[in-house]
PDB file of C-alpha atoms in Angstrom:
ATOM      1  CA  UNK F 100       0.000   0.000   0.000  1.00  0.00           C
ATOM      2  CA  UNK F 101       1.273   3.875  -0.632  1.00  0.00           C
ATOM      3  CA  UNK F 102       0.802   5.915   1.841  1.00  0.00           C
ATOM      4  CA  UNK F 103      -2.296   8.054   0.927  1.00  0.00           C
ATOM      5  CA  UNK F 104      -3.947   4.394   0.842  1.00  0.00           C
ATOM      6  CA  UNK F 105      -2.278   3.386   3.761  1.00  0.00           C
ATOM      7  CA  UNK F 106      -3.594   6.746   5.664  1.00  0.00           C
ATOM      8  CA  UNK F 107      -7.215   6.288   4.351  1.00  0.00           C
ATOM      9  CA  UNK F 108      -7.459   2.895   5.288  1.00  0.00           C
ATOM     10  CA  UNK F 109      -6.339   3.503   8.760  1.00  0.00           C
ATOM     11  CA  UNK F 110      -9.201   6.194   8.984  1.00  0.00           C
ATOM     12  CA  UNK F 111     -11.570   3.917   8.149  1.00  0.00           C
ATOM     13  CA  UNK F 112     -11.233   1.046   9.536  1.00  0.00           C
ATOM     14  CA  UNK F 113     -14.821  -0.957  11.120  1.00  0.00           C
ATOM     15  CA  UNK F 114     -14.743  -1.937  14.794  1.00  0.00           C
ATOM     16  CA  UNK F 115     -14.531  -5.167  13.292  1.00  0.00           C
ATOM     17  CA  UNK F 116     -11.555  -4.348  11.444  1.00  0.00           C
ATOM     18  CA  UNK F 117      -9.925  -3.082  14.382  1.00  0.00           C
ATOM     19  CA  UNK F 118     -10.451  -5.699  16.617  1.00  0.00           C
ATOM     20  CA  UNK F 119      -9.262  -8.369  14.055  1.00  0.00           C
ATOM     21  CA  UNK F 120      -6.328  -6.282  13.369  1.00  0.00           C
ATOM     22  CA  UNK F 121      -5.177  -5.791  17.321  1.00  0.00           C
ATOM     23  CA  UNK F 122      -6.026  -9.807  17.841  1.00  0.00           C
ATOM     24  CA  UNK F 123      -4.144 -11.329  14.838  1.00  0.00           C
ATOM     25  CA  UNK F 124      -1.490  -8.498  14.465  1.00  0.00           C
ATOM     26  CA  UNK F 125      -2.388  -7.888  11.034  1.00  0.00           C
ATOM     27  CA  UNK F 126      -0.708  -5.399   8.955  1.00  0.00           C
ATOM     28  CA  UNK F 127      -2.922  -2.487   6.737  1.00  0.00           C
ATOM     29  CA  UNK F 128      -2.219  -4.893   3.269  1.00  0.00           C
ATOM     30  CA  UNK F 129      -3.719  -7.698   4.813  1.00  0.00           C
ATOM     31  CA  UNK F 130      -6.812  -5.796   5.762  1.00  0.00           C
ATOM     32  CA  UNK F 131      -7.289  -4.077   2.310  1.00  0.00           C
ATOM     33  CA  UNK F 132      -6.830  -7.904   0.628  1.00  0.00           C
ATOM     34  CA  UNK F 133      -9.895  -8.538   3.257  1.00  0.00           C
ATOM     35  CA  UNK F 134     -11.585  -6.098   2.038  1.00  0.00           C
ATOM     36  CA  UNK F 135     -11.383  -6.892  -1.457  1.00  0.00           C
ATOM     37  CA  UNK F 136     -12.132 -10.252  -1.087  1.00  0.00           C
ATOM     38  CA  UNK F 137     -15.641  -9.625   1.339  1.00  0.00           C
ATOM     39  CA  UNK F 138     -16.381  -7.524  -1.538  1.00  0.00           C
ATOM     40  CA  UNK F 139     -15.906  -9.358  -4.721  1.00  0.00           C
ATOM     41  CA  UNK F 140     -17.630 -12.345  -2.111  1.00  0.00           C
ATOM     42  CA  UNK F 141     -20.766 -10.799  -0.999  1.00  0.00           C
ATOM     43  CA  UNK F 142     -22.973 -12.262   1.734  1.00  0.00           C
ATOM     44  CA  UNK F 143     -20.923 -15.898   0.829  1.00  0.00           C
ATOM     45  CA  UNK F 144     -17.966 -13.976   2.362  1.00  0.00           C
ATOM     46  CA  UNK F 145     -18.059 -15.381   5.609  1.00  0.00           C
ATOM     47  CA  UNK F 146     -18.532 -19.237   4.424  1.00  0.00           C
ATOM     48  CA  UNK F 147     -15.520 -18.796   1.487  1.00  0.00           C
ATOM     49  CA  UNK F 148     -12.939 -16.670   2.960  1.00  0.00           C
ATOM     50  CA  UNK F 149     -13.776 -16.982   6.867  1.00  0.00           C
ATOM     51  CA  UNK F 150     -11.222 -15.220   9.542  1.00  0.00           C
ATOM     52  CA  UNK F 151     -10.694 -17.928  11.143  1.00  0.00           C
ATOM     53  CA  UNK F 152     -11.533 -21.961  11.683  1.00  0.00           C
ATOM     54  CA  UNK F 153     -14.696 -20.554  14.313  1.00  0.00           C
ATOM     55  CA  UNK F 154     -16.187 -18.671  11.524  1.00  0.00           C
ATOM     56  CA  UNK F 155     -16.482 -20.801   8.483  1.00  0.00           C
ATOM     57  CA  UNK F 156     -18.590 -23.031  11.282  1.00  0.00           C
ATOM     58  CA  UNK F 157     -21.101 -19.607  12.301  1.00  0.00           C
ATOM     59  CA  UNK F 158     -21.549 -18.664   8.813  1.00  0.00           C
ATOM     60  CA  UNK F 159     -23.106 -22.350   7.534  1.00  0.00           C
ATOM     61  CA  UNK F 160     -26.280 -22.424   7.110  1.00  0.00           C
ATOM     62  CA  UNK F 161     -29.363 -20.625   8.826  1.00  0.00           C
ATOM     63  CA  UNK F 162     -28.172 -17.712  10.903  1.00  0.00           C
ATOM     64  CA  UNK F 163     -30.030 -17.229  14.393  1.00  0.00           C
ATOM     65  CA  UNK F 164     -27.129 -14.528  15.044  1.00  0.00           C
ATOM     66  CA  UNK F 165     -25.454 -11.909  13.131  1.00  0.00           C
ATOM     67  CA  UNK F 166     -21.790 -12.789  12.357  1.00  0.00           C
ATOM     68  CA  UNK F 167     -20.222  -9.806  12.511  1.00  0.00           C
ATOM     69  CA  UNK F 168     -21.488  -9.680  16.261  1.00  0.00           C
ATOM     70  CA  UNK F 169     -20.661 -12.770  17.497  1.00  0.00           C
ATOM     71  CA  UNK F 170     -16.629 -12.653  15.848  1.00  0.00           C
ATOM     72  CA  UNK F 171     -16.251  -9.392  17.991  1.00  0.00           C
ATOM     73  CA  UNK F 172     -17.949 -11.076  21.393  1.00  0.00           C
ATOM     74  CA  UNK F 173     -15.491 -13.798  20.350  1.00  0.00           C
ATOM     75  CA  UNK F 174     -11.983 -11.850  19.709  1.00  0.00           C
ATOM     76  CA  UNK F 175     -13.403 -10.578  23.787  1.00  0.00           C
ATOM     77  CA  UNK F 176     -13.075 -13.845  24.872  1.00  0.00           C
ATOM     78  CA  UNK F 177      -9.070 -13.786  26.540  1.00  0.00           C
ATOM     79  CA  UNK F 178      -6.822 -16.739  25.548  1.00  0.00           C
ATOM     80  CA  UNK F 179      -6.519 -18.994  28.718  1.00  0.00           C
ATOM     81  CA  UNK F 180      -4.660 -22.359  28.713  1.00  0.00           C
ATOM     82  CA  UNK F 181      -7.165 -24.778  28.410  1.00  0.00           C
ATOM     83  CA  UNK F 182      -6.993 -28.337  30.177  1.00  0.00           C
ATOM     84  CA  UNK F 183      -7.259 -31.638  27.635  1.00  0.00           C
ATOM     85  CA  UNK F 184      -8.826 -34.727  29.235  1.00  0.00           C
ATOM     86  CA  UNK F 185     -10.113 -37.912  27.878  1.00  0.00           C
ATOM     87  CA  UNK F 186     -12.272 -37.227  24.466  1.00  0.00           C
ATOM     88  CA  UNK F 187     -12.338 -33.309  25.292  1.00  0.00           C
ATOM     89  CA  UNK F 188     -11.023 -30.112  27.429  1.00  0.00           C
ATOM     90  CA  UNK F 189     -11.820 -27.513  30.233  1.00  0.00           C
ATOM     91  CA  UNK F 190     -10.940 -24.037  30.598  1.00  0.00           C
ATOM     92  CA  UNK F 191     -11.647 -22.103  33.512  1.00  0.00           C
ATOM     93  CA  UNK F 192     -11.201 -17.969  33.071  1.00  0.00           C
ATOM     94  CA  UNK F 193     -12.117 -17.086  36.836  1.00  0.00           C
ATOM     95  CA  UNK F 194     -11.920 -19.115  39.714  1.00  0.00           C
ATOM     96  CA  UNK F 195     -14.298 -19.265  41.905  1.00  0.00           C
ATOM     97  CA  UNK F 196     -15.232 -16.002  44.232  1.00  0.00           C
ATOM     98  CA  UNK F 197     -16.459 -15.449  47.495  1.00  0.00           C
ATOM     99  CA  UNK F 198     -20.008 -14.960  47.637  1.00  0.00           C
ATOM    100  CA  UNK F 199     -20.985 -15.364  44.518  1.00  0.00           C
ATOM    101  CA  UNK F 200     -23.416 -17.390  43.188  1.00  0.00           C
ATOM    102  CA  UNK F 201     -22.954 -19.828  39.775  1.00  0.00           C
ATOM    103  CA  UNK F 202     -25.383 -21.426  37.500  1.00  0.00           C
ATOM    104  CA  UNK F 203     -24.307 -24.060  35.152  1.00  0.00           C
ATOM    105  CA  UNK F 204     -25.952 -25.646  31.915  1.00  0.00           C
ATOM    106  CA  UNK F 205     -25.011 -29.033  30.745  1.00  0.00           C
ATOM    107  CA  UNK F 206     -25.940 -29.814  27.306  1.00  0.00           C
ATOM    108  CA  UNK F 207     -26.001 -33.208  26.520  1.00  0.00           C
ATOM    109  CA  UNK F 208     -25.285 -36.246  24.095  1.00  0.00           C
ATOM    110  CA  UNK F 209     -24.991 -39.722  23.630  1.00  0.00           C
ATOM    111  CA  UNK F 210     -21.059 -39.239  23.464  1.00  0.00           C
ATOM    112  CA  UNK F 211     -20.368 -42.140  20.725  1.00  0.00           C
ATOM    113  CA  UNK F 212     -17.613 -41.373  17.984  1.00  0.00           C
ATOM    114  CA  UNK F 213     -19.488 -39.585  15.101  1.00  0.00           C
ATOM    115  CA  UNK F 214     -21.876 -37.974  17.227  1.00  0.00           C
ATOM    116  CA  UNK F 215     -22.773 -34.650  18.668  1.00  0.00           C
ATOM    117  CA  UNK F 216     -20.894 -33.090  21.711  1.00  0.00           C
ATOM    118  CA  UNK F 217     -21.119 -32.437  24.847  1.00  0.00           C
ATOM    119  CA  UNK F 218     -20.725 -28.964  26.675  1.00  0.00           C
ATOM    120  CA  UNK F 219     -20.793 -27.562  30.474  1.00  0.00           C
ATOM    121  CA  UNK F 220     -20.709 -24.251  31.142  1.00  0.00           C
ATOM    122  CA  UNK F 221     -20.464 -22.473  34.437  1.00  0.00           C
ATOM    123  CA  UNK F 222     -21.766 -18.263  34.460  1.00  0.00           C
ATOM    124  CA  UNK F 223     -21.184 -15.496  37.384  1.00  0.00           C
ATOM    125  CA  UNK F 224     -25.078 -15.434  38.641  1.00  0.00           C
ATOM    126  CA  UNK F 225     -24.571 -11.355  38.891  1.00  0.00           C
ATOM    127  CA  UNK F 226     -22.836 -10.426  36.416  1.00  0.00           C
ATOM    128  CA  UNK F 227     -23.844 -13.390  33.210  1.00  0.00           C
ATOM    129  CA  UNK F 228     -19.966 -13.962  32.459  1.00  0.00           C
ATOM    130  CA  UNK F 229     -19.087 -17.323  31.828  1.00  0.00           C
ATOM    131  CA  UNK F 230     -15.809 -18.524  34.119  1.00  0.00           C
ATOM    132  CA  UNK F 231     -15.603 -21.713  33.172  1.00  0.00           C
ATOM    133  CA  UNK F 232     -16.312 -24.498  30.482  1.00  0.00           C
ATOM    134  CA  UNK F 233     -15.782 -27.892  29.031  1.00  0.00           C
ATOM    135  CA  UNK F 234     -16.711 -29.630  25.538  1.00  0.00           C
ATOM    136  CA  UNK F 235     -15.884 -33.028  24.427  1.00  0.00           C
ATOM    137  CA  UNK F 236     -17.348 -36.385  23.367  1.00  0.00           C
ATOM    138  CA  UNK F 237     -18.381 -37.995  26.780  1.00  0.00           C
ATOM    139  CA  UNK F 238     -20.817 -40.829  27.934  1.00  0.00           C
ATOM    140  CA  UNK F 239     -23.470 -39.924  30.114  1.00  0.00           C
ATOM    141  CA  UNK F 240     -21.578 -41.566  33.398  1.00  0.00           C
ATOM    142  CA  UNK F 241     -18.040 -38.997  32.268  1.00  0.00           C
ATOM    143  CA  UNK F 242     -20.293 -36.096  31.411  1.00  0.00           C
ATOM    144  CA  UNK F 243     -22.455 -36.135  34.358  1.00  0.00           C
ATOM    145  CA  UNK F 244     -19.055 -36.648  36.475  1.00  0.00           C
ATOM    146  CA  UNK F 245     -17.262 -33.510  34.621  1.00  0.00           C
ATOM    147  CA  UNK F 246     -20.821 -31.333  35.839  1.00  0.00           C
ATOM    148  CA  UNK F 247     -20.797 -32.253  39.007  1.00  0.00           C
ATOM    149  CA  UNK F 248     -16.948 -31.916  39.641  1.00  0.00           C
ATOM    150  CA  UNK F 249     -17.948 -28.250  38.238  1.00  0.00           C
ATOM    151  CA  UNK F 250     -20.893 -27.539  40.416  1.00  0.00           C
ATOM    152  CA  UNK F 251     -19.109 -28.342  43.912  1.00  0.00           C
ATOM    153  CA  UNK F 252     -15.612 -26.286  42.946  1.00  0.00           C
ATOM    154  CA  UNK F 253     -18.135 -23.566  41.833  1.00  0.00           C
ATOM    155  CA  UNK F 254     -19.680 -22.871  45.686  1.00  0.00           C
ATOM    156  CA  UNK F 255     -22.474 -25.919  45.190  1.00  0.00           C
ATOM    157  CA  UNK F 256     -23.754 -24.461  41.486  1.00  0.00           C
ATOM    158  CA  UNK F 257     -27.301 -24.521  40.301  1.00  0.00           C
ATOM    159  CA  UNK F 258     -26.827 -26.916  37.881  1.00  0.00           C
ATOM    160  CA  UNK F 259     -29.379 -27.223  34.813  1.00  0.00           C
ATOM    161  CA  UNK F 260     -28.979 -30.334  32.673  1.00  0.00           C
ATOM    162  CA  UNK F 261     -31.381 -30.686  29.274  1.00  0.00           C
ATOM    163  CA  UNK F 262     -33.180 -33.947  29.861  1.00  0.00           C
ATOM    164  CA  UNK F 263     -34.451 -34.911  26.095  1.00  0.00           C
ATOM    165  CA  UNK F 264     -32.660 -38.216  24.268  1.00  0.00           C
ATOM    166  CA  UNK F 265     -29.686 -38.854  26.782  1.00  0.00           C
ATOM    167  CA  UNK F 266     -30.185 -36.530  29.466  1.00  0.00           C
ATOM    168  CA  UNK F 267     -32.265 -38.777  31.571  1.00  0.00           C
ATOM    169  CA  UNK F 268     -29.239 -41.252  32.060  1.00  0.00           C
ATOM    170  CA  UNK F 269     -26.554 -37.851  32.856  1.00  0.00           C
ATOM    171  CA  UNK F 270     -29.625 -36.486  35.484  1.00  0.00           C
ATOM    172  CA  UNK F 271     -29.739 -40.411  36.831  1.00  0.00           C
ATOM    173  CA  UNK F 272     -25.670 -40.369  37.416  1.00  0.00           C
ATOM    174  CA  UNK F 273     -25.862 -36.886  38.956  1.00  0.00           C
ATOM    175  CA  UNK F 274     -28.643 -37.865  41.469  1.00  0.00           C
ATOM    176  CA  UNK F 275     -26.178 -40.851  41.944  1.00  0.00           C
ATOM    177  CA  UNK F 276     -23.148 -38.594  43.053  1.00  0.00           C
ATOM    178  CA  UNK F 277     -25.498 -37.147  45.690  1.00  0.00           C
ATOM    179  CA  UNK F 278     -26.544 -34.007  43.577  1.00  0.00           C
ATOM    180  CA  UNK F 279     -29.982 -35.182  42.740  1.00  0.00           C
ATOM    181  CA  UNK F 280     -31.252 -32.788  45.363  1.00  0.00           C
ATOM    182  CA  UNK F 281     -33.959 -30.512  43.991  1.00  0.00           C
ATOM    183  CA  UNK F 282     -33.042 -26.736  44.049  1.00  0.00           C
ATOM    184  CA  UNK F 283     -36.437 -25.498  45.452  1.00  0.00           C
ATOM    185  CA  UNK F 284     -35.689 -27.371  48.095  1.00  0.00           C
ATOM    186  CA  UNK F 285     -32.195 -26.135  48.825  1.00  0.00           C
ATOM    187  CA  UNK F 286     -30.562 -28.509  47.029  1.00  0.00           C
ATOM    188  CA  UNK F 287     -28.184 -27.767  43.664  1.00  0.00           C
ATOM    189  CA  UNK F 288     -29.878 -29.539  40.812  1.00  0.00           C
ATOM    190  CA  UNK F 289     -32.630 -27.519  38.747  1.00  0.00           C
ATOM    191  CA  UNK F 290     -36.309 -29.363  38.542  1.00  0.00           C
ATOM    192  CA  UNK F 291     -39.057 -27.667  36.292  1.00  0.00           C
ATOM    193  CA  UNK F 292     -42.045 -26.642  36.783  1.00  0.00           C
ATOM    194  CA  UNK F 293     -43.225 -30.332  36.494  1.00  0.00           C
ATOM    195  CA  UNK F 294     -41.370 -31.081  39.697  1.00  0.00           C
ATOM    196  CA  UNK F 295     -38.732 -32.962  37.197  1.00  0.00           C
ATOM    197  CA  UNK F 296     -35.331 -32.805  37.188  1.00  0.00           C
ATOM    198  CA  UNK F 297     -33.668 -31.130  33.977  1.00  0.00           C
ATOM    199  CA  UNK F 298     -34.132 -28.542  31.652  1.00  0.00           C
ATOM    200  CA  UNK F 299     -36.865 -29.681  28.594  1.00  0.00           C
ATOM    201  CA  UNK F 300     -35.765 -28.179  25.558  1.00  0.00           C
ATOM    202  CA  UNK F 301     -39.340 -28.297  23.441  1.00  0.00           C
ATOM    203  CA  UNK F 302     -41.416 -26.136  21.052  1.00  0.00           C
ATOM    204  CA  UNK F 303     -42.485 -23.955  24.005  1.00  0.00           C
ATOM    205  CA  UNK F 304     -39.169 -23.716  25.428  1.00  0.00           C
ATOM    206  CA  UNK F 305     -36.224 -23.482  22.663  1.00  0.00           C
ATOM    207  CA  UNK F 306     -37.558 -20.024  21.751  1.00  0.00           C
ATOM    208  CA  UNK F 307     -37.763 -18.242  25.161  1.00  0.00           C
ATOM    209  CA  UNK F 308     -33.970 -19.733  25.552  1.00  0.00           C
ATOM    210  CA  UNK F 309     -32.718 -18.395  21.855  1.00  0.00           C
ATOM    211  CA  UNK F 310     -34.621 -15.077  22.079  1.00  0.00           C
ATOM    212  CA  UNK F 311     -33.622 -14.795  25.678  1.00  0.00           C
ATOM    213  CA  UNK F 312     -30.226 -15.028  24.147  1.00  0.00           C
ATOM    214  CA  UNK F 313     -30.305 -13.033  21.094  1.00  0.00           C
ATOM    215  CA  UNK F 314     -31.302 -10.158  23.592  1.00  0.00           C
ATOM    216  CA  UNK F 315     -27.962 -10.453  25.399  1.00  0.00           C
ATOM    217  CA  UNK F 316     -25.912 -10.258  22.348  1.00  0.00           C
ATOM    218  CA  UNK F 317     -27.740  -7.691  20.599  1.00  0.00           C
ATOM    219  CA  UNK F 318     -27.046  -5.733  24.341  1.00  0.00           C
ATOM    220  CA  UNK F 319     -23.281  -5.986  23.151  1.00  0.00           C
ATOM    221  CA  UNK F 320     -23.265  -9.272  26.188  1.00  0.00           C
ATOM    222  CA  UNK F 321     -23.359  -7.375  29.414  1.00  0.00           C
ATOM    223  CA  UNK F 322     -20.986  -9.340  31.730  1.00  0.00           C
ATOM    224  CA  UNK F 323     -18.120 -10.497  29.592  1.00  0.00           C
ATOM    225  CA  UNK F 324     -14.866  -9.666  29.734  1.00  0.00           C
TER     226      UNK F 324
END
């Protein structure tokens, strides 16, 4: 680039660019070849010449969430070790605090090779940040072990764990580590409304949780760091 380009594109740069640029260390020439390319790529930018290997994944298909919105709530995210176990990892960003309270929600799968994952994540009750998390491939018996190991370092966690498909068998090995006990009654595991224990994701239910979200993103994701 010559410096009158090199000057105007430094004047404009997006928030996007910006944060991409401070992240990555990229240099004014890489950002103008970005530039060109989202341009000669349209709206199939984001699926053919992503920004990184997180990307290519959010722009496939449908879109709940604007990309642009989540890569920025992303390049927020700080880099922090993470710890590898058996078929996954765990990363922890805060330890736990005095007095504060932690919900966690355990999303769950059948854990066979070829099949979805699994995911825990632990959240600051006042605040919405997550502190902690861990995805893999797990059985029921290892996932419902990994939650549980999460809820008691986490000050005794409200922990929420979707009960559809495999869910019943992760809620049946959590009751059987002695965290079965219902929350309205002082104990850490969530029960519905139906005095069950679990979260059901359903028709009624999956939109309240993806609106619920969309509002916290679109709100720039009060809480995290």
């Amino acid at each position: 680039l010559d410096m009158v380009a090199a000057t105007e594109l430094q004047d404009t740069l997006t928030d996007p660019e910006r944060m991409l640029s401070e992240h990555h260390g990229l240099r004014l020439s890489q950002i103008a070849w970005r530039r060109q390319e989202r341009r000669r790529y349209g709206r199939l930018a984001d699926q053919e010449i992503p920004d990184d290997d997180v990307s290519c994944f959010l722009a496939a298909g449908h879109r709940f969430f604007d990309v642009d919105q989540i890569r920025e709530l992303l390049l927020r995210v700080p880099e922090t070790p993470t710890r590898h176990l058996p078929g996954g990892y765990e990363i922890e960003w805060e330890a736990p605090q005095d007095k504060v309270e932690y919900v966690i929600g355990c999303d769950t799968s059948e854990g066979v090779p070829g099949g979805d994952l699994s995911g825990v994540g632990v959240l600051r009750k006042d605040t919405g940040a997550q502190v902690a998390a861990a995805h893999g491939l797990w059985r029921p018996n290892e996932l419902a072990s990994i939650a549980v190991r999460f809820a008691r370092r986490y000050r005794e966690a409200l922990l929420g764990i979707e009960r559809e498909n495999h869910g019943h068998a992760v809620l049946q090995t959590v009751e059987g580590l002695g965290y079965g006990r219902s929350h309205t009654l002082g104990g850490g595991l969530y029960h519905a409304l139906d005095k069950r224990p679990g979260w059901s994701t359903n028709a009624v239910t999956r939109p309240l949780l993806l609106d619920g979200l969309a509002e916290w993103v679109s709100q720039g994701a009060p809480g995290l760091r």
